[in-house]
Amino acid sequence: MAAELFKARKKFVELVSKDVIKQLLDDIYDDGIVNEGEKDSILEENVSRTDKARSLIDTVRRKGDEASRKMIAHLQNRDATLYSELGLSCSQPAKPAAAPIQEQGWSTTLISSTEDFWREKQNDTSIYPVTKDSIKSRVALLITNIKFTDERWNRNGAEKDEENMEKQLNSLGYEVVKHTNLTGKAIDDAVIEFSKHPKLKGTDSVLVVLMSHGKLGAVLGVEWKEGTSGDETPDVFPIDNIYKHLGSERCPALLNKPKIIVIQACRGEKEGSVLIKDGPTSALACDDMNSSSENFEEDNLRFVHKEKDFISLLSCTPDTVSYRNRVLGSILIQYLAEVSNTFAHKDDIEELFRKVMQRFEDFSIQAKRQMPTKDRCSLTRRFYFFPGL
């Protein structure tokens, strides 16, 4: 079916009307083939009718045969003359292949894990332990910078990100510690304060979500100024500080527990085109020991890994930008919610992050591209959220 759309692409772009484009977008949105952000992007980011048509057909055909078949069927209903002229057929294939992730409908609410699924994982030593009591102690840190001292840097649409992430974290069972519009130092202070939260002893995991402008290795505070002079300290929060403050030495309450980090921010300015500018990354710290082992007695002293049980999802690759819809919020946060709602009941965190990344294979607004990256992963087991228990 995708091949049929490709063959009809040139004529479709030439002949389809604006009204039919809008109708088809409504149809495939209702089918779950595109989300609201993709729908709006096709309409708003493409000026001419032909560009809208080209973006529509390319988006659908990249999502596979089933998505293409559905759009062809909608075209038959909306414009039978054009359908006939393009020589299309919407017949169901005799033996459809297993639908890839992009072809499935996305749930708008979180699907709950079953009691049986949770029980079968309880004795699996390759999985981080999660009990019903530990779920009750879950806590997350959410920091969103929206309004900046220099208003040119205000992050329009980030209010939606904050709202979406708080809702998502709550639905996964996390009490949310929320901060908005912080300087770099205040972000650092908030992470330190979070590392002392009384619930950390009983929790099975923590989530830290930072959303702001950024550059390679840092998130920008709200007082950041472009072109900071040598005698001024730039208002930034070094990403590496998260790992220091929540690592084994400074936060023993989280020892051997998953620490999940999500950062929506640019990591540079390459590949222009600004919906937003946002960013992070980090260099792996090394542990330098000069003392010989004979100087230590086997008493109450034991070595633990300085950094373990972390996983991060960064919104883009190094030196590049990430994109935010001015109304709907960041593309990463939209996709993260869709994937979490649909698959958190049965997939572990690494698989969820992979599926978010897979969603970006089909993300394109004209020449714009974005690819999130998993970073600094030191998880030694699989972690499941078991939502709804």
CSV table of C-alpha atoms in Angstrom, one decimal:
chain,number,residue,atom,x,y,z
A,1,MET,CA,0.0,0.0,0.0
A,2,ALA,CA,2.9,2.4,0.8
A,3,ALA,CA,4.3,1.6,-2.7
A,4,GLU,CA,0.9,2.5,-4.2
A,5,LEU,CA,0.9,5.9,-2.5
A,6,PHE,CA,4.5,6.4,-3.8
A,7,LYS,CA,3.5,5.7,-7.4
A,8,ALA,CA,0.5,8.1,-7.1
A,9,ARG,CA,2.6,10.7,-5.2
A,10,LYS,CA,3.2,13.1,-8.1
A,11,LYS,CA,-0.4,13.2,-9.3
A,12,PHE,CA,-1.7,13.4,-5.8
A,13,VAL,CA,0.4,16.5,-5.1
A,14,GLU,CA,-0.7,18.1,-8.3
A,15,LEU,CA,-4.4,17.4,-8.1
A,16,VAL,CA,-5.6,17.2,-4.4
A,17,SER,CA,-7.5,20.2,-3.1
A,18,LYS,CA,-6.9,22.1,0.1
A,19,ASP,CA,-10.2,21.0,1.5
A,20,VAL,CA,-9.5,17.3,0.8
A,21,ILE,CA,-6.1,17.6,2.5
A,22,LYS,CA,-7.7,19.0,5.6
A,23,GLN,CA,-10.4,16.2,5.6
A,24,LEU,CA,-7.8,13.5,5.1
A,25,LEU,CA,-5.8,14.9,8.0
A,26,ASP,CA,-8.9,14.8,10.2
A,27,ASP,CA,-9.5,11.2,9.2
A,28,ILE,CA,-6.0,9.9,9.8
A,29,TYR,CA,-5.8,11.9,13.1
A,30,ASP,CA,-9.0,10.0,14.2
A,31,ASP,CA,-7.3,6.8,13.2
A,32,GLY,CA,-4.2,7.5,15.3
A,33,ILE,CA,-2.0,7.5,12.3
A,34,VAL,CA,-0.7,11.0,13.1
A,35,ASN,CA,-0.8,12.9,16.4
A,36,GLU,CA,-2.0,16.5,16.9
A,37,GLY,CA,1.5,17.9,16.6
A,38,GLU,CA,2.1,16.1,13.2
A,39,LYS,CA,-1.3,17.2,11.9
A,40,ASP,CA,-0.7,20.9,12.8
A,41,SER,CA,2.8,20.8,11.5
A,42,ILE,CA,1.6,19.6,8.0
A,43,LEU,CA,-0.9,22.4,7.9
A,44,GLU,CA,1.1,25.2,9.5
A,45,GLU,CA,4.7,24.6,8.5
A,46,ASN,CA,3.9,24.2,4.8
A,47,VAL,CA,2.8,27.4,3.0
A,48,SER,CA,1.6,26.1,-0.4
A,49,ARG,CA,-1.1,23.6,-1.1
A,50,THR,CA,1.5,21.4,-2.9
A,51,ASP,CA,3.8,21.4,0.1
A,52,LYS,CA,1.0,20.4,2.4
A,53,ALA,CA,0.0,17.6,0.0
A,54,ARG,CA,3.6,16.4,-0.3
A,55,SER,CA,4.1,16.4,3.5
A,56,LEU,CA,0.8,14.6,4.0
A,57,ILE,CA,1.5,11.7,1.6
A,58,ASP,CA,5.1,11.3,2.6
A,59,THR,CA,4.2,11.2,6.3
A,60,VAL,CA,1.6,8.5,5.8
A,61,ARG,CA,3.5,6.3,3.4
A,62,ARG,CA,6.5,6.3,5.8
A,63,LYS,CA,4.2,4.8,8.5
A,64,GLY,CA,3.7,1.7,6.5
A,65,ASP,CA,1.2,-0.3,4.5
A,66,GLU,CA,-1.7,-0.3,7.0
A,67,ALA,CA,-1.5,3.5,7.5
A,68,SER,CA,-1.4,3.9,3.7
A,69,ARG,CA,-4.4,1.6,3.1
A,70,LYS,CA,-6.5,3.6,5.6
A,71,MET,CA,-5.6,6.9,3.9
A,72,ILE,CA,-6.4,5.5,0.5
A,73,ALA,CA,-9.8,4.3,1.8
A,74,HIS,CA,-10.5,7.8,3.2
A,75,LEU,CA,-9.5,9.4,-0.1
A,76,GLN,CA,-12.0,7.1,-1.9
A,77,ASN,CA,-14.7,8.5,0.4
A,78,ARG,CA,-13.6,12.1,0.2
A,79,ASP,CA,-12.8,12.4,-3.5
A,80,ALA,CA,-13.9,9.4,-5.6
A,81,THR,CA,-12.9,11.2,-8.8
A,82,LEU,CA,-9.3,11.8,-7.6
A,83,TYR,CA,-9.2,8.2,-6.2
A,84,SER,CA,-10.1,6.8,-9.6
A,85,GLU,CA,-7.7,9.1,-11.5
A,86,LEU,CA,-4.8,8.0,-9.3
A,87,GLY,CA,-5.6,4.3,-10.0
A,88,LEU,CA,-5.5,3.4,-6.3
A,89,SER,CA,-7.0,0.4,-4.5
A,90,CYS,CA,-7.8,0.2,-0.8
A,91,SER,CA,-8.2,-3.6,-0.7
A,92,GLN,CA,-6.9,-5.3,2.5
A,93,PRO,CA,-3.8,-7.4,1.7
A,94,ALA,CA,-4.5,-11.1,2.0
A,95,LYS,CA,-1.8,-11.6,4.6
A,96,PRO,CA,-0.8,-8.4,6.3
A,97,ALA,CA,2.6,-8.3,8.0
A,98,ALA,CA,2.8,-7.6,11.7
A,99,ALA,CA,2.2,-3.9,12.2
A,100,PRO,CA,5.3,-1.9,13.3
A,101,ILE,CA,5.0,0.5,16.2
A,102,GLN,CA,4.2,3.5,14.0
A,103,GLU,CA,1.1,1.9,12.6
A,104,GLN,CA,-0.6,1.2,15.9
A,105,GLY,CA,-3.0,3.6,17.4
A,106,TRP,CA,-1.6,5.6,20.3
A,107,SER,CA,-3.5,5.5,23.6
A,108,THR,CA,-4.4,8.9,25.1
A,109,THR,CA,-4.6,7.5,28.6
A,110,LEU,CA,-2.2,5.2,30.4
A,111,ILE,CA,-2.9,1.5,30.1
A,112,SER,CA,-2.5,-0.4,33.4
A,113,SER,CA,-0.3,-3.4,34.0
A,114,THR,CA,-2.1,-6.6,35.0
A,115,GLU,CA,-1.6,-8.2,38.4
A,116,ASP,CA,-0.4,-11.4,36.7
A,117,PHE,CA,2.3,-9.5,34.7
A,118,TRP,CA,3.6,-7.9,37.9
A,119,ARG,CA,3.6,-11.2,39.8
A,120,GLU,CA,5.5,-13.1,37.1
A,121,LYS,CA,8.3,-10.5,37.3
A,122,GLN,CA,8.7,-10.6,41.1
A,123,ASN,CA,11.3,-13.4,41.2
A,124,ASP,CA,13.2,-12.4,38.1
A,125,THR,CA,16.6,-11.2,39.2
A,126,SER,CA,17.2,-9.5,35.9
A,127,ILE,CA,14.6,-6.9,36.8
A,128,TYR,CA,14.8,-4.1,39.4
A,129,PRO,CA,12.5,-4.9,42.3
A,130,VAL,CA,9.2,-3.1,42.4
A,131,THR,CA,6.7,-3.6,45.2
A,132,LYS,CA,3.3,-2.0,45.8
A,133,ASP,CA,4.8,-0.2,48.8
A,134,SER,CA,7.7,1.1,46.7
A,135,ILE,CA,5.3,2.4,44.1
A,136,LYS,CA,3.6,4.5,46.8
A,137,SER,CA,6.9,6.1,47.7
A,138,ARG,CA,7.8,7.2,44.1
A,139,VAL,CA,8.8,10.8,43.7
A,140,ALA,CA,9.9,12.9,40.6
A,141,LEU,CA,11.6,16.2,40.1
A,142,LEU,CA,10.1,18.4,37.3
A,143,ILE,CA,11.9,21.7,36.4
A,144,THR,CA,10.6,23.8,33.5
A,145,ASN,CA,12.0,27.2,32.4
A,146,ILE,CA,9.4,29.1,30.4
A,147,LYS,CA,9.8,32.8,31.0
A,148,PHE,CA,13.3,34.4,30.7
A,149,THR,CA,14.7,37.7,31.8
A,150,ASP,CA,15.4,38.4,28.2
A,151,GLU,CA,11.8,37.9,26.8
A,152,ARG,CA,13.2,37.0,23.4
A,153,TRP,CA,14.1,33.6,24.9
A,154,ASN,CA,10.7,32.8,26.3
A,155,ARG,CA,9.7,29.2,25.5
A,156,ASN,CA,6.2,29.5,24.1
A,157,GLY,CA,4.4,26.2,24.4
A,158,ALA,CA,6.5,25.0,27.3
A,159,GLU,CA,3.5,25.5,29.6
A,160,LYS,CA,2.0,22.5,27.8
A,161,ASP,CA,5.1,20.5,28.3
A,162,GLU,CA,5.0,21.1,32.0
A,163,GLU,CA,1.3,20.2,32.2
A,164,ASN,CA,1.8,17.0,30.1
A,165,MET,CA,4.8,15.9,32.1
A,166,GLU,CA,3.2,16.4,35.4
A,167,LYS,CA,0.2,14.5,34.3
A,168,GLN,CA,2.3,11.7,32.9
A,169,LEU,CA,4.5,11.4,36.1
A,170,ASN,CA,1.4,11.4,38.3
A,171,SER,CA,-0.2,8.6,36.2
A,172,LEU,CA,3.0,6.5,36.6
A,173,GLY,CA,2.7,6.8,40.3
A,174,TYR,CA,5.2,9.6,41.1
A,175,GLU,CA,4.6,12.5,43.5
A,176,VAL,CA,5.9,15.5,41.6
A,177,VAL,CA,8.2,18.1,43.1
A,178,LYS,CA,7.7,21.0,40.6
A,179,HIS,CA,9.7,24.1,40.0
A,180,THR,CA,9.3,26.7,37.3
A,181,ASN,CA,11.6,29.5,35.9
A,182,LEU,CA,14.8,28.8,37.9
A,183,THR,CA,18.3,30.2,37.5
A,184,GLY,CA,21.2,27.7,37.0
A,185,LYS,CA,22.1,27.9,40.7
A,186,ALA,CA,18.5,27.5,41.7
A,187,ILE,CA,18.3,24.3,39.5
A,188,ASP,CA,21.4,23.0,41.2
A,189,ASP,CA,19.9,23.8,44.6
A,190,ALA,CA,16.6,22.1,43.7
A,191,VAL,CA,18.4,18.9,42.7
A,192,ILE,CA,20.4,18.9,45.9
A,193,GLU,CA,17.2,19.4,47.9
A,194,PHE,CA,15.5,16.6,45.9
A,195,SER,CA,18.5,14.2,46.8
A,196,LYS,CA,17.4,14.6,50.5
A,197,HIS,CA,13.7,13.9,49.9
A,198,PRO,CA,12.4,11.6,52.7
A,199,LYS,CA,10.6,9.3,50.2
A,200,LEU,CA,13.8,8.3,48.4
A,201,LYS,CA,14.5,5.6,51.0
A,202,GLY,CA,11.3,3.8,50.2
A,203,THR,CA,11.0,4.4,46.5
A,204,ASP,CA,12.0,1.9,43.7
A,205,SER,CA,13.1,4.7,41.3
A,206,VAL,CA,13.2,8.4,40.6
A,207,LEU,CA,12.5,10.5,37.5
A,208,VAL,CA,14.2,13.9,36.9
A,209,VAL,CA,12.8,16.0,34.0
A,210,LEU,CA,14.6,19.3,33.0
A,211,MET,CA,13.1,21.5,30.2
A,212,SER,CA,14.7,24.7,29.2
A,213,HIS,CA,17.0,26.2,26.5
A,214,GLY,CA,20.4,24.6,26.5
A,215,LYS,CA,23.8,24.1,25.0
A,216,LEU,CA,26.3,21.2,24.9
A,217,GLY,CA,26.7,20.1,28.5
A,218,ALA,CA,24.3,22.5,30.2
A,219,VAL,CA,20.8,23.7,30.7
A,220,LEU,CA,20.3,27.5,30.7
A,221,GLY,CA,18.9,29.4,33.7
A,222,VAL,CA,16.2,32.1,33.2
A,223,GLU,CA,18.8,34.9,33.6
A,224,TRP,CA,21.0,33.6,30.9
A,225,LYS,CA,22.3,36.4,28.5
A,226,GLU,CA,23.5,36.0,25.0
A,227,GLY,CA,27.1,37.1,24.6
A,228,THR,CA,28.1,36.9,28.3
A,229,SER,CA,31.3,38.8,28.8
A,230,GLY,CA,34.4,37.4,30.5
A,231,ASP,CA,33.7,39.1,33.8
A,232,GLU,CA,30.2,37.6,34.0
A,233,THR,CA,29.3,34.1,35.1
A,234,PRO,CA,26.9,32.6,32.6
A,235,ASP,CA,23.6,31.4,34.1
A,236,VAL,CA,23.8,27.7,33.4
A,237,PHE,CA,23.3,24.4,35.2
A,238,PRO,CA,25.9,21.7,34.3
A,239,ILE,CA,24.1,18.5,33.4
A,240,ASP,CA,26.9,16.5,35.1
A,241,ASN,CA,25.7,17.8,38.4
A,242,ILE,CA,22.6,15.6,38.3
A,243,TYR,CA,24.8,12.5,38.3
A,244,LYS,CA,26.9,13.9,41.2
A,245,HIS,CA,24.0,14.9,43.4
A,246,LEU,CA,22.0,11.7,42.8
A,247,GLY,CA,25.0,9.3,42.6
A,248,SER,CA,26.1,6.8,45.2
A,249,GLU,CA,28.3,9.0,47.3
A,250,ARG,CA,26.0,11.9,47.8
A,251,CYS,CA,22.6,10.1,47.7
A,252,PRO,CA,23.0,6.6,49.2
A,253,ALA,CA,19.2,6.4,49.5
A,254,LEU,CA,19.1,5.8,45.7
A,255,LEU,CA,21.8,3.1,45.7
A,256,ASN,CA,20.9,0.3,43.3
A,257,LYS,CA,17.7,2.1,42.2
A,258,PRO,CA,17.0,3.4,38.7
A,259,LYS,CA,17.5,7.1,38.2
A,260,ILE,CA,15.7,8.1,35.0
A,261,ILE,CA,16.6,11.5,33.5
A,262,VAL,CA,14.7,13.3,30.7
A,263,ILE,CA,16.1,16.5,29.3
A,264,GLN,CA,14.2,18.6,26.7
A,265,ALA,CA,16.8,21.1,25.5
A,266,CYS,CA,19.0,21.9,22.6
A,267,ARG,CA,22.6,20.7,22.7
A,268,GLY,CA,23.9,23.3,20.1
A,269,GLU,CA,22.7,25.3,17.2
A,270,LYS,CA,23.4,23.2,14.1
A,271,GLU,CA,20.6,22.4,11.6
A,272,GLY,CA,19.1,25.9,12.0
A,273,SER,CA,15.3,26.4,11.7
A,274,VAL,CA,14.0,27.6,15.0
A,275,LEU,CA,10.8,26.3,16.6
A,276,ILE,CA,12.9,26.5,19.7
A,277,LYS,CA,16.4,26.3,21.1
A,278,ASP,CA,16.9,23.9,24.0
A,279,GLY,CA,20.0,21.3,25.3
A,280,PRO,CA,22.3,18.8,27.5
A,281,THR,CA,25.1,16.2,27.6
A,282,SER,CA,27.8,15.0,29.9
A,283,ALA,CA,31.3,13.6,30.1
A,284,LEU,CA,31.7,10.4,32.1
A,285,ALA,CA,33.4,11.1,35.4
A,286,CYS,CA,36.3,8.9,36.3
A,287,ASP,CA,37.2,7.7,39.8
A,288,ASP,CA,40.9,8.1,40.5
A,289,MET,CA,42.2,6.0,43.4
A,290,ASN,CA,45.9,6.3,44.4
A,291,SER,CA,45.8,4.4,47.6
A,292,SER,CA,46.7,0.7,47.6
A,293,SER,CA,44.2,-1.8,48.8
A,294,GLU,CA,46.4,-2.8,51.8
A,295,ASN,CA,45.6,0.5,53.5
A,296,PHE,CA,42.0,-0.5,53.9
A,297,GLU,CA,40.6,-2.9,56.5
A,298,GLU,CA,37.5,-5.1,55.8
A,299,ASP,CA,35.4,-3.4,58.5
A,300,ASN,CA,32.3,-1.5,57.6
A,301,LEU,CA,33.9,-0.1,54.5
A,302,ARG,CA,32.8,-1.3,51.1
A,303,PHE,CA,33.2,0.0,47.6
A,304,VAL,CA,30.2,0.8,45.5
A,305,HIS,CA,30.1,2.0,41.9
A,306,LYS,CA,30.4,5.8,41.9
A,307,GLU,CA,27.8,6.0,39.1
A,308,LYS,CA,25.3,3.2,38.5
A,309,ASP,CA,21.6,2.7,37.6
A,310,PHE,CA,21.2,5.8,35.6
A,311,ILE,CA,19.6,6.2,32.2
A,312,SER,CA,19.0,9.5,30.3
A,313,LEU,CA,17.0,10.5,27.3
A,314,LEU,CA,18.2,13.6,25.7
A,315,SER,CA,16.0,15.4,23.2
A,316,CYS,CA,18.6,15.5,20.4
A,317,THR,CA,22.1,14.5,19.3
A,318,PRO,CA,25.2,16.6,20.3
A,319,ASP,CA,25.5,20.1,18.8
A,320,THR,CA,21.9,20.1,17.4
A,321,VAL,CA,18.6,21.7,18.2
A,322,SER,CA,15.3,20.2,19.2
A,323,TYR,CA,11.9,21.4,18.3
A,324,ARG,CA,8.8,22.7,20.1
A,325,ASN,CA,5.4,23.5,18.8
A,326,ARG,CA,4.4,26.9,20.1
A,327,VAL,CA,1.0,25.7,21.1
A,328,LEU,CA,1.3,21.9,21.8
A,329,GLY,CA,4.8,21.9,23.3
A,330,SER,CA,7.9,19.9,22.5
A,331,ILE,CA,7.8,17.0,20.1
A,332,LEU,CA,9.8,14.8,22.5
A,333,ILE,CA,7.3,15.3,25.3
A,334,GLN,CA,4.4,14.6,23.0
A,335,TYR,CA,6.0,11.4,21.8
A,336,LEU,CA,7.1,10.3,25.3
A,337,ALA,CA,3.5,10.6,26.5
A,338,GLU,CA,2.2,8.6,23.6
A,339,VAL,CA,4.7,5.8,24.0
A,340,SER,CA,4.3,5.7,27.8
A,341,ASN,CA,0.5,5.6,27.6
A,342,THR,CA,0.5,2.8,25.1
A,343,PHE,CA,3.4,0.6,26.2
A,344,ALA,CA,4.5,1.3,29.8
A,345,HIS,CA,2.2,-1.5,31.0
A,346,LYS,CA,4.4,-4.1,29.4
A,347,ASP,CA,7.8,-2.6,28.3
A,348,ASP,CA,10.8,-1.7,30.4
A,349,ILE,CA,12.3,1.8,30.3
A,350,GLU,CA,15.0,1.1,27.8
A,351,GLU,CA,12.5,-0.3,25.3
A,352,LEU,CA,10.2,2.7,25.9
A,353,PHE,CA,13.0,5.1,25.1
A,354,ARG,CA,13.9,3.1,22.0
A,355,LYS,CA,10.3,3.4,20.8
A,356,VAL,CA,10.3,7.1,21.4
A,357,MET,CA,13.4,7.4,19.3
A,358,GLN,CA,11.8,5.2,16.6
A,359,ARG,CA,8.9,7.7,16.5
A,360,PHE,CA,11.4,10.3,15.3
A,361,GLU,CA,12.3,8.3,12.2
A,362,ASP,CA,9.1,9.6,10.7
A,363,PHE,CA,9.4,13.1,12.2
A,364,SER,CA,10.0,15.8,9.5
A,365,ILE,CA,8.9,19.3,9.0
A,366,GLN,CA,10.3,20.3,5.6
A,367,ALA,CA,14.1,19.9,6.1
A,368,LYS,CA,14.0,19.7,9.9
A,369,ARG,CA,15.1,16.5,11.6
A,370,GLN,CA,15.5,15.6,15.3
A,371,MET,CA,16.8,12.4,16.9
A,372,PRO,CA,16.8,11.9,20.7
A,373,THR,CA,19.6,9.8,22.2
A,374,LYS,CA,19.9,7.5,25.2
A,375,ASP,CA,22.9,8.6,27.2
A,376,ARG,CA,25.1,7.5,30.0
A,377,CYS,CA,23.1,4.3,30.6
A,378,SER,CA,24.3,2.3,33.6
A,379,LEU,CA,21.2,0.3,34.3
A,380,THR,CA,22.2,-3.3,35.1
A,381,ARG,CA,18.7,-4.7,35.1
A,382,ARG,CA,15.4,-3.9,33.4
A,383,PHE,CA,13.0,-1.5,35.1
A,384,TYR,CA,9.2,-1.6,34.6
A,385,PHE,CA,6.8,1.1,35.9
A,386,PHE,CA,3.9,-1.4,36.4
A,387,PRO,CA,1.4,1.5,36.1
A,388,GLY,CA,-2.0,1.2,37.7
A,389,LEU,CA,-1.1,-1.3,40.4
